[in-house]
Coordinates of C-alpha atoms (C1' of nucleotides) in Angstrom, one line a residue:
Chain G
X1 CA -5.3 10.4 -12.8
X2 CA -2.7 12.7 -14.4
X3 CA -0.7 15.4 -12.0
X4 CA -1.6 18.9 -13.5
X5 CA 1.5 20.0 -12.8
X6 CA 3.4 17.5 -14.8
X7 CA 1.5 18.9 -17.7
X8 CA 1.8 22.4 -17.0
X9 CA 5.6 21.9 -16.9
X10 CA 5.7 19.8 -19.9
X11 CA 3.1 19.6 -22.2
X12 CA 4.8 18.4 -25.2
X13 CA 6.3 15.4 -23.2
X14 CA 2.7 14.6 -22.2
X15 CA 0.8 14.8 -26.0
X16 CA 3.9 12.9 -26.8
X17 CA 3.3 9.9 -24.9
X18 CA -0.4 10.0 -25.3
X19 CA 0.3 9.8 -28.9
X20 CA 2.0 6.7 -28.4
X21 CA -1.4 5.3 -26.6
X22 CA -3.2 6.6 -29.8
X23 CA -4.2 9.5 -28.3
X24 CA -4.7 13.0 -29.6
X25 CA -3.0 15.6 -27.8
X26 CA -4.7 17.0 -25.1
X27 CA -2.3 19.4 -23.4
X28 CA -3.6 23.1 -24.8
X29 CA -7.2 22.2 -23.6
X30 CA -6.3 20.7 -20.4
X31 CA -4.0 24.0 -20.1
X32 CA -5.9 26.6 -21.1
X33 CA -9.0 25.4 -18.5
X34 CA -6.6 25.1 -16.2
X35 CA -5.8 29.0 -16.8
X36 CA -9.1 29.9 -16.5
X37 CA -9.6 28.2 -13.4
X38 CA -6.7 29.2 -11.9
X39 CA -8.1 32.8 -12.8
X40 CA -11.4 32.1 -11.2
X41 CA -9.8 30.8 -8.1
X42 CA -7.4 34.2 -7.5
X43 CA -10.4 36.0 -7.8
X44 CA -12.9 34.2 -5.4
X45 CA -10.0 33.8 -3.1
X46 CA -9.7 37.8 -2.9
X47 CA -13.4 38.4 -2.8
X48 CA -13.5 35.7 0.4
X49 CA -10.8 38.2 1.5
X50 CA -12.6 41.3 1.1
X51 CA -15.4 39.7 3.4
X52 CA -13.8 38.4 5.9
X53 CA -12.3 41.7 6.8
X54 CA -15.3 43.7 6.2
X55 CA -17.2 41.0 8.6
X56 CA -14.8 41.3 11.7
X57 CA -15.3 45.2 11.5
X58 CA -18.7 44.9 12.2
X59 CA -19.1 44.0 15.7
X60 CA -17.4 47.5 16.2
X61 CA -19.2 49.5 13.9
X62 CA -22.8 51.7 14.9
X63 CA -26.1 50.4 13.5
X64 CA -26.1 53.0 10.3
X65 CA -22.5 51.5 9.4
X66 CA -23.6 47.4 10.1
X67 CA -26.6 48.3 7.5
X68 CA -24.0 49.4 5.1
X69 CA -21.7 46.5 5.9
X70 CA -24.7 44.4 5.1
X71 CA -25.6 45.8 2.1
X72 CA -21.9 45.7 0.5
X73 CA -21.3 42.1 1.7
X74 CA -24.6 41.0 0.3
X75 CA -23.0 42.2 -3.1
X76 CA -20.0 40.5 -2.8
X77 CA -21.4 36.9 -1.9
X78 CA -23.5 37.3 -5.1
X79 CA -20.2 37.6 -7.0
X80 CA -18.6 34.9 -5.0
X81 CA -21.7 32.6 -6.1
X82 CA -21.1 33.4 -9.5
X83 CA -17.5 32.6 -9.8
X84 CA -17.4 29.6 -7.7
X85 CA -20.1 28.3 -10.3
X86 CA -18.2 28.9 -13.0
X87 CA -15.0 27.5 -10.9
X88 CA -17.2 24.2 -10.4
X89 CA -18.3 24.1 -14.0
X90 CA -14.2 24.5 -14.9
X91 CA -12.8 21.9 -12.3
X92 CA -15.8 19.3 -13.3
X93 CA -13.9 19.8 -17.2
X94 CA -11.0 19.5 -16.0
X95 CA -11.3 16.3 -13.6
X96 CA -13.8 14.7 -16.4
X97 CA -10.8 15.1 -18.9
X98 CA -7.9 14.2 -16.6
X99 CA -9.5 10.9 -15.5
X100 CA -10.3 9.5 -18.7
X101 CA -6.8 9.6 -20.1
X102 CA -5.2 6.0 -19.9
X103 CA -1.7 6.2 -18.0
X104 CA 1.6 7.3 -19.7
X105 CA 3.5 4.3 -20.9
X106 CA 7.1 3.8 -19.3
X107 CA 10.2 4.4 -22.2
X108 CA 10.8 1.0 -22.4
X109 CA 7.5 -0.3 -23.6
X110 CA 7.1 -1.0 -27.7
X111 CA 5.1 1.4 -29.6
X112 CA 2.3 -0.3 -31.3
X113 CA -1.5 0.3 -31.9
X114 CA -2.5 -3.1 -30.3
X115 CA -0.9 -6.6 -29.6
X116 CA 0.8 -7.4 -32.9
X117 CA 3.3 -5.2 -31.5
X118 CA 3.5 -7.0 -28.2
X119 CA 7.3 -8.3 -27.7
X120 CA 8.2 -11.6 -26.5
X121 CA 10.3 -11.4 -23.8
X122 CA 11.1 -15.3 -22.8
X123 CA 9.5 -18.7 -23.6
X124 CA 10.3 -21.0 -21.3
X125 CA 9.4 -25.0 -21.2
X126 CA 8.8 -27.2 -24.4
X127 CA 5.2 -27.1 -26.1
X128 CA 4.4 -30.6 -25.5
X129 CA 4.0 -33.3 -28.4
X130 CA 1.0 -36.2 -27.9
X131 CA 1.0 -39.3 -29.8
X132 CA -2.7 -38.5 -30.2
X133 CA -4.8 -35.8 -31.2
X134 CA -4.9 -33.3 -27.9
X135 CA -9.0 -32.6 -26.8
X136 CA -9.7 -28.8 -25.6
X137 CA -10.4 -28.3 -21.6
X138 CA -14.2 -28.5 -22.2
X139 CA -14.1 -31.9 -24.5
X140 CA -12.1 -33.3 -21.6
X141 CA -14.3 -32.0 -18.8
X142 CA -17.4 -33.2 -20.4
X143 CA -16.5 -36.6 -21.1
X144 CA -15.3 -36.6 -17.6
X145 CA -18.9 -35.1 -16.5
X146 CA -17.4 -33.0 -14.3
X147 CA -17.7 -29.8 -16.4
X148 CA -21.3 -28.5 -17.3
X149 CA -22.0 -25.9 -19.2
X150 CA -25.7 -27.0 -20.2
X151 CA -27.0 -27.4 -16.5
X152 CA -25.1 -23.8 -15.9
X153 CA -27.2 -22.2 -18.9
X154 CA -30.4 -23.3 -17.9
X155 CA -29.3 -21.7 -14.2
X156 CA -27.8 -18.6 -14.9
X157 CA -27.0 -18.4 -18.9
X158 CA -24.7 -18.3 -21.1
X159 CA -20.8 -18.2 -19.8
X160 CA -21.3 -20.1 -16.6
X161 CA -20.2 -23.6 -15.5
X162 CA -20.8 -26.1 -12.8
X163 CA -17.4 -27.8 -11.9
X164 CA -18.1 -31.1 -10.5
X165 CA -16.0 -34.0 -7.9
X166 CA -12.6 -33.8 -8.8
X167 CA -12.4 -30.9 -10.9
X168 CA -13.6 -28.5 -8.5
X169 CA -11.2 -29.7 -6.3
X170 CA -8.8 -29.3 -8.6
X171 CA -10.0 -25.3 -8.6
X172 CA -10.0 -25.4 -4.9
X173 CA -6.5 -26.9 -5.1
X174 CA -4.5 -24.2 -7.5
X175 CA -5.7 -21.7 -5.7
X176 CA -4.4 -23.5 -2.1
X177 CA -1.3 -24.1 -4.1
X178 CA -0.8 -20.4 -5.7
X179 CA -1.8 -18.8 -2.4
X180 CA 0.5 -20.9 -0.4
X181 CA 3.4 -20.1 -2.7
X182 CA 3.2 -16.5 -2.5
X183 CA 2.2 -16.0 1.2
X184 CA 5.6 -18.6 2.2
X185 CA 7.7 -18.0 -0.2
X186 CA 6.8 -14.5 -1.8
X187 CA 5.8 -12.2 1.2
X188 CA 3.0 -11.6 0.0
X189 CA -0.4 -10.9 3.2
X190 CA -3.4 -13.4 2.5
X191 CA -6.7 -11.4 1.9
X192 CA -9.8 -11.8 1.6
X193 CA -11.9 -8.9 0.3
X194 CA -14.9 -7.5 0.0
X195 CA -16.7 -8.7 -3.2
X196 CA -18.5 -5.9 -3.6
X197 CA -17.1 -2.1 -3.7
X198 CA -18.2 1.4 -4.0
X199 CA -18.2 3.5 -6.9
X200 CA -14.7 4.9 -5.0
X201 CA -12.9 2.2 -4.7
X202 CA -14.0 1.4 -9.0
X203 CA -12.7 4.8 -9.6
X204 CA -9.6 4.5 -7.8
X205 CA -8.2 1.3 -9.8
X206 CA -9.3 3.0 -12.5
X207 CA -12.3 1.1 -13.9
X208 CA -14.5 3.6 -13.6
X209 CA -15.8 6.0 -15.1
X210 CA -15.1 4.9 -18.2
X211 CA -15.5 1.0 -18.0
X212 CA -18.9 0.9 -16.3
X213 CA -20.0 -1.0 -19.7
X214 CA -17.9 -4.1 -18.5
X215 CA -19.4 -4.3 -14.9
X216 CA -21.9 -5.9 -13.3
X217 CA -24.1 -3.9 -10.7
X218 CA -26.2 -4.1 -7.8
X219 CA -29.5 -2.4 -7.3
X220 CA -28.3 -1.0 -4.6
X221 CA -25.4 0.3 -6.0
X222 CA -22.6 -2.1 -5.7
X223 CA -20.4 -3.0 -7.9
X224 CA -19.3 -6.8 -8.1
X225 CA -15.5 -6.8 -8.0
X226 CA -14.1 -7.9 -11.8
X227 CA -10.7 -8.7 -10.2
X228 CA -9.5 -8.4 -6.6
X229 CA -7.1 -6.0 -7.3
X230 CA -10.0 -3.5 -6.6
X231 CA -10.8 -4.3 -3.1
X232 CA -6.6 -5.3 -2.7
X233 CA -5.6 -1.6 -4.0
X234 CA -7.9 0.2 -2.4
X235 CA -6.5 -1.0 1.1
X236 CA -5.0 2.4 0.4
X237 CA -7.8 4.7 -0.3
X238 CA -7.4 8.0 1.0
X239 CA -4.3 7.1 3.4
X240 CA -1.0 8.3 4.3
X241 CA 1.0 5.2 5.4
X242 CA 4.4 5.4 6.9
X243 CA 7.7 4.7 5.5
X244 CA 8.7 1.3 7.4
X245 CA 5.0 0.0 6.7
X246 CA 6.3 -0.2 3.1
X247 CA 6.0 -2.8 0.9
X248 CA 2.8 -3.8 1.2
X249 CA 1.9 -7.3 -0.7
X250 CA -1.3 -8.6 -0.9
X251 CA -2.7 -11.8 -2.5
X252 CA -6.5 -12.8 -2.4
X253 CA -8.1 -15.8 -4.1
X254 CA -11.8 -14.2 -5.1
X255 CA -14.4 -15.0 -7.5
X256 CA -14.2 -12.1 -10.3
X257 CA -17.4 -10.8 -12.2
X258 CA -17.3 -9.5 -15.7
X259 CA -19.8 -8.6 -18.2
X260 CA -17.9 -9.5 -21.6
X261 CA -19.6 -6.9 -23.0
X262 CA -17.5 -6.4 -26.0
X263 CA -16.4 -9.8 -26.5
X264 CA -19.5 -11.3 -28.1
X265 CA -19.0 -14.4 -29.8
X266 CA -15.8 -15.0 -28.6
X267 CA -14.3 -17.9 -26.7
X268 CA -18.2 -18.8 -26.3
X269 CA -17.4 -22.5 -25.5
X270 CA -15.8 -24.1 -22.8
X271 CA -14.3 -22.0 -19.4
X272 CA -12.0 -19.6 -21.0
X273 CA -14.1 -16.5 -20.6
X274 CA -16.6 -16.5 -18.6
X275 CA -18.9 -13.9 -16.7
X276 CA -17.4 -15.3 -13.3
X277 CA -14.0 -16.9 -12.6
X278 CA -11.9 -17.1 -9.6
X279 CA -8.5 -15.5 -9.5
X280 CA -5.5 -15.3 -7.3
X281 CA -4.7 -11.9 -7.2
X282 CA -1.3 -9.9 -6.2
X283 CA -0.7 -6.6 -5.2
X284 CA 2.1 -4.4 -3.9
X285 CA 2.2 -0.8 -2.7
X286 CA 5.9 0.1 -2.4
X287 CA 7.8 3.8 -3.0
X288 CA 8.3 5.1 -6.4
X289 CA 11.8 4.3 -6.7
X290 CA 10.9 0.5 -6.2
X291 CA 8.2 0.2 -8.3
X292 CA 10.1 -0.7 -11.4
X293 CA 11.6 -3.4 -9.7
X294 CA 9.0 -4.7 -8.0
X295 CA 7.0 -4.9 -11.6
X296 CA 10.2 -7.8 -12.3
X297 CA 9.8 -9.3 -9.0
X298 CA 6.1 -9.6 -9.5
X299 CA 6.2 -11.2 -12.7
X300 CA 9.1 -13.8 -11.2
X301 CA 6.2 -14.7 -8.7
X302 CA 3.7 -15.4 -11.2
X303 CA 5.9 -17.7 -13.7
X304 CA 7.0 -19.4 -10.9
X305 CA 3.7 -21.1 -10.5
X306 CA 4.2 -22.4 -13.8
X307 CA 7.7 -23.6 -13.1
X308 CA 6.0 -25.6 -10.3
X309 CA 3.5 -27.1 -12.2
X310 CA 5.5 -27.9 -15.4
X311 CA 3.5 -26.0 -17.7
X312 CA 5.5 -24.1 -20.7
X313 CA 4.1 -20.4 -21.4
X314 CA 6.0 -17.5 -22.6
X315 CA 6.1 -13.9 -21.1
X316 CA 5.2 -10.8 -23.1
X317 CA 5.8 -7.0 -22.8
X318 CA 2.7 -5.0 -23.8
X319 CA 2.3 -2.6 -26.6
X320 CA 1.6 0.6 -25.9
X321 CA -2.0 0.0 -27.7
X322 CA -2.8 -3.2 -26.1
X323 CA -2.0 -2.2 -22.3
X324 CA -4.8 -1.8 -20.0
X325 CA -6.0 1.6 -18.7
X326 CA -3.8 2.1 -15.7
X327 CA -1.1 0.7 -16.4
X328 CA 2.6 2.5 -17.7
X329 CA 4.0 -1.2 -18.1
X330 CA 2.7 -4.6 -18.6
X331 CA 3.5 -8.2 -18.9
X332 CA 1.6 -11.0 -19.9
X333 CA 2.2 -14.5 -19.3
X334 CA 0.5 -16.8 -22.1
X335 CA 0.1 -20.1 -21.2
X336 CA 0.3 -22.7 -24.1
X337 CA -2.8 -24.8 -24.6
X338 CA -2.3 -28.4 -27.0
X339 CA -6.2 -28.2 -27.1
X340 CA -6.3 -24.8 -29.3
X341 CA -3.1 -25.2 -30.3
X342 CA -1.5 -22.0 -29.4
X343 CA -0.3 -19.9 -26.1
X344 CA -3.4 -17.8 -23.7
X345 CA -3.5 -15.1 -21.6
X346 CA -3.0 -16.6 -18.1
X347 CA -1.9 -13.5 -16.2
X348 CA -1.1 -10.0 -16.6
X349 CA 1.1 -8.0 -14.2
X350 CA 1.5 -4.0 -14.6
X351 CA 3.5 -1.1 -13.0
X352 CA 0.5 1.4 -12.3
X353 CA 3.3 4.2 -10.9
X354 CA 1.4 6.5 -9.0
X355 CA -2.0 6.5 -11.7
X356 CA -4.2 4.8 -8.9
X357 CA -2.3 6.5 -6.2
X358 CA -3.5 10.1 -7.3
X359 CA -6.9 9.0 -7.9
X360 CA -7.0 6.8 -4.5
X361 CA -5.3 9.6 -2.9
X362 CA -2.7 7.4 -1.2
X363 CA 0.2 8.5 -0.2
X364 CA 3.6 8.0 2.3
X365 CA 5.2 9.8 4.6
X366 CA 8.4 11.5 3.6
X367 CA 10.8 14.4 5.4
X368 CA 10.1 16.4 2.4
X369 CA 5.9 15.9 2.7
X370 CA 3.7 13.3 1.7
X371 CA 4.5 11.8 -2.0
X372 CA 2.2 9.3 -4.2
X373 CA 2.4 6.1 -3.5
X374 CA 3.4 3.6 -6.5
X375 CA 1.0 0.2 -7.2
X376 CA 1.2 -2.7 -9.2
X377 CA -1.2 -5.6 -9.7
X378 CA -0.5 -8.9 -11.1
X379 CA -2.1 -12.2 -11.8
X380 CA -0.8 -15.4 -9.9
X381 CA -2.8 -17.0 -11.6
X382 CA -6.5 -17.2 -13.3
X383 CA -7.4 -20.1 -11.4
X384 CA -9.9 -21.1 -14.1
X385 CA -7.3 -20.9 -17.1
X386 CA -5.0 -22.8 -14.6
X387 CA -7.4 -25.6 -14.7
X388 CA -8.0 -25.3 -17.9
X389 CA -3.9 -25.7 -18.9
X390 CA -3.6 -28.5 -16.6
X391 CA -6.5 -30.3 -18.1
X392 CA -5.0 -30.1 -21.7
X393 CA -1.3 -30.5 -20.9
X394 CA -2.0 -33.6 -18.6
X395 CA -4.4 -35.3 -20.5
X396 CA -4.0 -38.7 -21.8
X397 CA -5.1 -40.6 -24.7
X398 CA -8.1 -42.1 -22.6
X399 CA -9.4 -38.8 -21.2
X400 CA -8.2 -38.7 -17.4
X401 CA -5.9 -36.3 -16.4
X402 CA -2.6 -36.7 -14.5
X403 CA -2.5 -34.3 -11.3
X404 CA 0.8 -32.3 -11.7
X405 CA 3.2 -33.8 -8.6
X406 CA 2.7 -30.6 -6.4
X407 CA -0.9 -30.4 -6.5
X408 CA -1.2 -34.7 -5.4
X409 CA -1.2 -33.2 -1.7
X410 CA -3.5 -31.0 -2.3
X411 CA -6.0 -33.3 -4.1
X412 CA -5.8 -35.5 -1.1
X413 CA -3.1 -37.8 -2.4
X414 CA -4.6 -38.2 -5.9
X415 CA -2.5 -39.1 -8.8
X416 CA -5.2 -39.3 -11.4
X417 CA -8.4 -37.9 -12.3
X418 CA -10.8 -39.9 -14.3
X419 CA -14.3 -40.8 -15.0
X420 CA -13.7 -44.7 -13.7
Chain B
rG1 C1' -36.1 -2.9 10.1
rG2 C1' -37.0 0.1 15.1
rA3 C1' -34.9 3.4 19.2
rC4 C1' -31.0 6.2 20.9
rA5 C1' -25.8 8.2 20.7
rG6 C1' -21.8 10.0 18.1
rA7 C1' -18.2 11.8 13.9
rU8 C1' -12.9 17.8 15.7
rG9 C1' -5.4 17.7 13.6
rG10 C1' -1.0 11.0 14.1
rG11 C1' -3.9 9.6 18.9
rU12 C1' -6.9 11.1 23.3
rG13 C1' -10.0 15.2 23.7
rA14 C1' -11.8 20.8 24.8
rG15 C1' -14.7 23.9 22.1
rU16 C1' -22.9 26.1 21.3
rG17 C1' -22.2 32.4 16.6
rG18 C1' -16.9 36.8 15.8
rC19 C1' -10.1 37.6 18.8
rU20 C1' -10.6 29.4 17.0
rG21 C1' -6.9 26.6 12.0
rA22 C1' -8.7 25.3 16.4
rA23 C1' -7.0 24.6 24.0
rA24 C1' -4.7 20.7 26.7
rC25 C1' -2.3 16.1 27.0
rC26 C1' 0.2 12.0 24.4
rA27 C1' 3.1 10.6 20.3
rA28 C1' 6.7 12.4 16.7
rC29 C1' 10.9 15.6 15.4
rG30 C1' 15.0 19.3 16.5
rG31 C1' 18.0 21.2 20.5
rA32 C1' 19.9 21.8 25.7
rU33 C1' 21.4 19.2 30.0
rU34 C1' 22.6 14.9 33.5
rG35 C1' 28.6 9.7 32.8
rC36 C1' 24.8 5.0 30.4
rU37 C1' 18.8 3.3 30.4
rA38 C1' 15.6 7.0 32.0
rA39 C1' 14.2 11.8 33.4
rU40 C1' 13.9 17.3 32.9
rC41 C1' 13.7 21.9 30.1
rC42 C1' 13.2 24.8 25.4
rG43 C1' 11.5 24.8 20.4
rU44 C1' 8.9 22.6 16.1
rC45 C1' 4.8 19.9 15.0
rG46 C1' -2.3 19.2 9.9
rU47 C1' -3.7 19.2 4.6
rA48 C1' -4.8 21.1 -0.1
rC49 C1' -4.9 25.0 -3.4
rU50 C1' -3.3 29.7 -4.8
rU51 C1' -0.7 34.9 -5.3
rC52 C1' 4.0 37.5 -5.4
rG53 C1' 9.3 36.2 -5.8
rU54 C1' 14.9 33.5 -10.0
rA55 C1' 15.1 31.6 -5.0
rA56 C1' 15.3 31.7 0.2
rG57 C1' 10.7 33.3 1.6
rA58 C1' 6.3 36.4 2.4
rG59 C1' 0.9 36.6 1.7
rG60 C1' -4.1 34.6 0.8
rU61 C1' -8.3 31.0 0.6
rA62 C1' -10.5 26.6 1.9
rC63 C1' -11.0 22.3 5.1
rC64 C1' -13.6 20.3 12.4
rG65 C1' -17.6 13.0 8.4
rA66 C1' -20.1 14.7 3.1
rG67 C1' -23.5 18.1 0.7
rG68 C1' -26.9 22.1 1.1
rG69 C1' -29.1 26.2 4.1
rU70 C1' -29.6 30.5 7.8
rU71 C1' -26.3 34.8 9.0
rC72 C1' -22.6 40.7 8.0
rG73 C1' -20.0 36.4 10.2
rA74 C1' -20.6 29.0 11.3
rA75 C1' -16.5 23.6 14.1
rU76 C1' -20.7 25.9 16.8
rC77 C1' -27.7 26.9 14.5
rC78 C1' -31.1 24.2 10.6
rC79 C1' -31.9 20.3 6.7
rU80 C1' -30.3 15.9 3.9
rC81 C1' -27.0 12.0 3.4
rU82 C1' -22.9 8.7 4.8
rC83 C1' -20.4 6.1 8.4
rU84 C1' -19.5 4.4 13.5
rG85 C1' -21.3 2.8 18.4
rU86 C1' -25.2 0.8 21.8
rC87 C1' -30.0 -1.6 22.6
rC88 C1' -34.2 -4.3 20.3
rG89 C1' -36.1 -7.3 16.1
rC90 C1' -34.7 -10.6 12.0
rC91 C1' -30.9 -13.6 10.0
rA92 C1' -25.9 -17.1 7.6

RNA sequence: GGACAGAUGGGUGAGUGGCUGAAACCAACGGAUUGCUAAUCCGUCGUACUUCGUAAGAGGUACCGAGGGUUCGAAUCCCUCUCUGUCCGCCA
């Protein structure tokens, strides 16, 4: 949600950097509603006025006078009812308008109208070489029949799997291994959500309204969480915290539901995108001066999972056209897979400043009043594309899989997978 | 699912039609005082929007879970909904 008053004070700045999100200006529409409400307001606010003060007089007042009272305050709530419609009609404009614009992009971030533009900030690691032609994640978890994708469709359709023996313990693992990383060593609280949230907490993140389409729903009006930064964010909703309860981190490992509606016919085999996944998710809450470098410490936490495991990936800084909704910044971290041959989106960390904040209504405590809070949410990591980068960078020629050296504790002391 | 009870400012809690934006107490903050810890006294102490003003500031409106209704006037009466609590039933 945009402030108002940011746009009332400078419109130009604000058509300016939705023109950099590909966005036509918006400013003399948003203002000149705003006018009119504002217009409206002054003159339901006077009216109110008027009949309060004609109301007290009446207990004083003889019967011929309280008829008359009567009859003139009946007139004035008739006006009153007209112009608060129209005030509704106005505001409903307004608000419809203001929460369907994406997030102002930070200065830094490139200009571009989707991710051809996206810069690359640092590669780290060597892309491995094989002395034999690398299988993809789904040729390798096949083979191992520990992957099945034909059991899952008959079950629940397309874009679901059954994980099997060692390689769902290799999910179980990951996420063990992220979540114990950033609860020890990052500071970040371990969660776990709800999986299902209200239309409130969909709006707050920002989801909603305008990405219903990539939802799933309840009959009973639920929504199924796509990532747990929804429940994680919403922590917030509609709260005043206090100063020395700031930051707040929060990390949950949660299954995540998406509908891939736009995305037909893409990545349709194998694990990479699929209507449910698990995640480990990250999300701080910290004061607006911090936010900028909490984004870097963020991103540090997320790579670092990567260190661990010895995978190579490189970190890139969002276009303007390829960031998501909410966000003013964003990172990616693209993980490189031998099995396709090139580097995947393995987690995306963005600076929401105080976007969610306003629409959450979550704020802080200061000596000069409450101010918006600032949030961030981050990947650390998909757990299901972590599997899936294990699987093809620590394959071998026969088809197991060596266990990356700190996940062997958590698979129980195992070195190896394979199908022997 | 059934039967009750409840929802008031940071907290406890008073308030059943007008002088209540809301008592009192606690917490918090500012100050005074006692040599420290503590105690006592005085003061301040909700939010949002808006009008006037360069500003300091001065007004106004709304908000007592949410939304409707009755009334000249609603925290207070009526309706609907949501949530919370207790008991019963069912259940992982």
């Amino acid at each position: 949600m945009h402030d108002i008053n940011f746009i009332r004070n400078n419109p130009n700045d604000f058509d300016k950097s939705l023109k950099l999100r590909n966005i036509k200006p918006n400013s003399s529409l948003i203002l000149n509603l705003d006018k009119s409400k504002r217009d409206l307001l002054t003159t339901s606010q006077e009216l109110r006025s008027t009949r309060k003060s004609l109301s007290s007089d009446f207990s004083k007042s003889n019967e011929e006078d309280k008829k008359k009272l009567q009859k003139e305050v009946h007139k004035i709530k008739e006006q009153i009812d007209q112009i608060e419609s129209n005030l509704l009609e106005v505001d409903i404009k307004i608000k419809d308008i203001l929460s369907s614009l994406p997030n102002l992009p930070e200065e830094d971030v490139p200009y571009g109208e989707d991710e051809t533009n996206n810069k690359l900030i640092k590669t780290s690691g060597d892309i491995p070489s094989f002395d034999f032609e690398p299988l993809s994640h789904y040729q390798l978890g096949e083979n191992l029949k520990m992957m099945d994708f034909d059991q899952a469709s008959k079950v629940s359709g397309a874009r679901f799997v059954y994980l099997k023996k060692d390689l769902a313990r290799l999910e179980r693992a990951l996420a063990n291994f992220m979540l114990d990383i950033h609860t020890i060593n990052n500071g970040y609280q371990e969660i776990i959500p709800p999986n299902l949230v209200k239309d409130e907490a969909v709006y707050g993140t920002g989801q909603l309204p305008k990405f219903a389409e990539d939802l799933f729903k309840t009959e009973n009006d639920h929504w199924l969480i796509p990532t747990a930064e929804v429940p994680l964010t919403n922590i917030v909703l509609d709260s005043i915290l206090l100063e020395e309860e700031l930051p707040k981190r929060f990390t949950a490992w949660t299954p995540c539901y998406r509908l891939e509606a736009g995305s037909a016919g893409r990545d349709t085999r194998g694990m990479m995108r699929q209507h449910q996944f698990s995640k480990v998710e990250l999300v701080s809450i910290v004061k607006p001066e911090e936010s900028k470098k909490e984004l870097d410490r963020m991103l540090n936490c997320a790579t670092s999972i990567l260190d661990d495991l010895k995978i190579s990936y490189r970190v890139m800084l969002l276009s303007t056209g390829d960031m998501g909704f909410s966000a003013k910044k964003t990172f990616d971290i693209e993980v490189w897979l031998p099995g396709e041959n090139k580097y995947r989106e393995i987690s995306s960390c963005s600076n929401c400043g105080d976007f969610q904040a306003r629409r959450m209504n979550s704020r802080y405590k200061t000596v000069n009043g409450n101010v918006f809070l600032h949030t961030l949410n981050g990947s650390g990591l998909a757990v299901g594309r972590t599997l899936i980068a294990v699987l093809e960078n620590y394959q071998n020629k026969d088809g197991s899989i060596n266990i990356p050296e700190v996940l062997i504790p958590y698979m129980n002391g195992k070195k190896i997978i394979s199908s022997v």
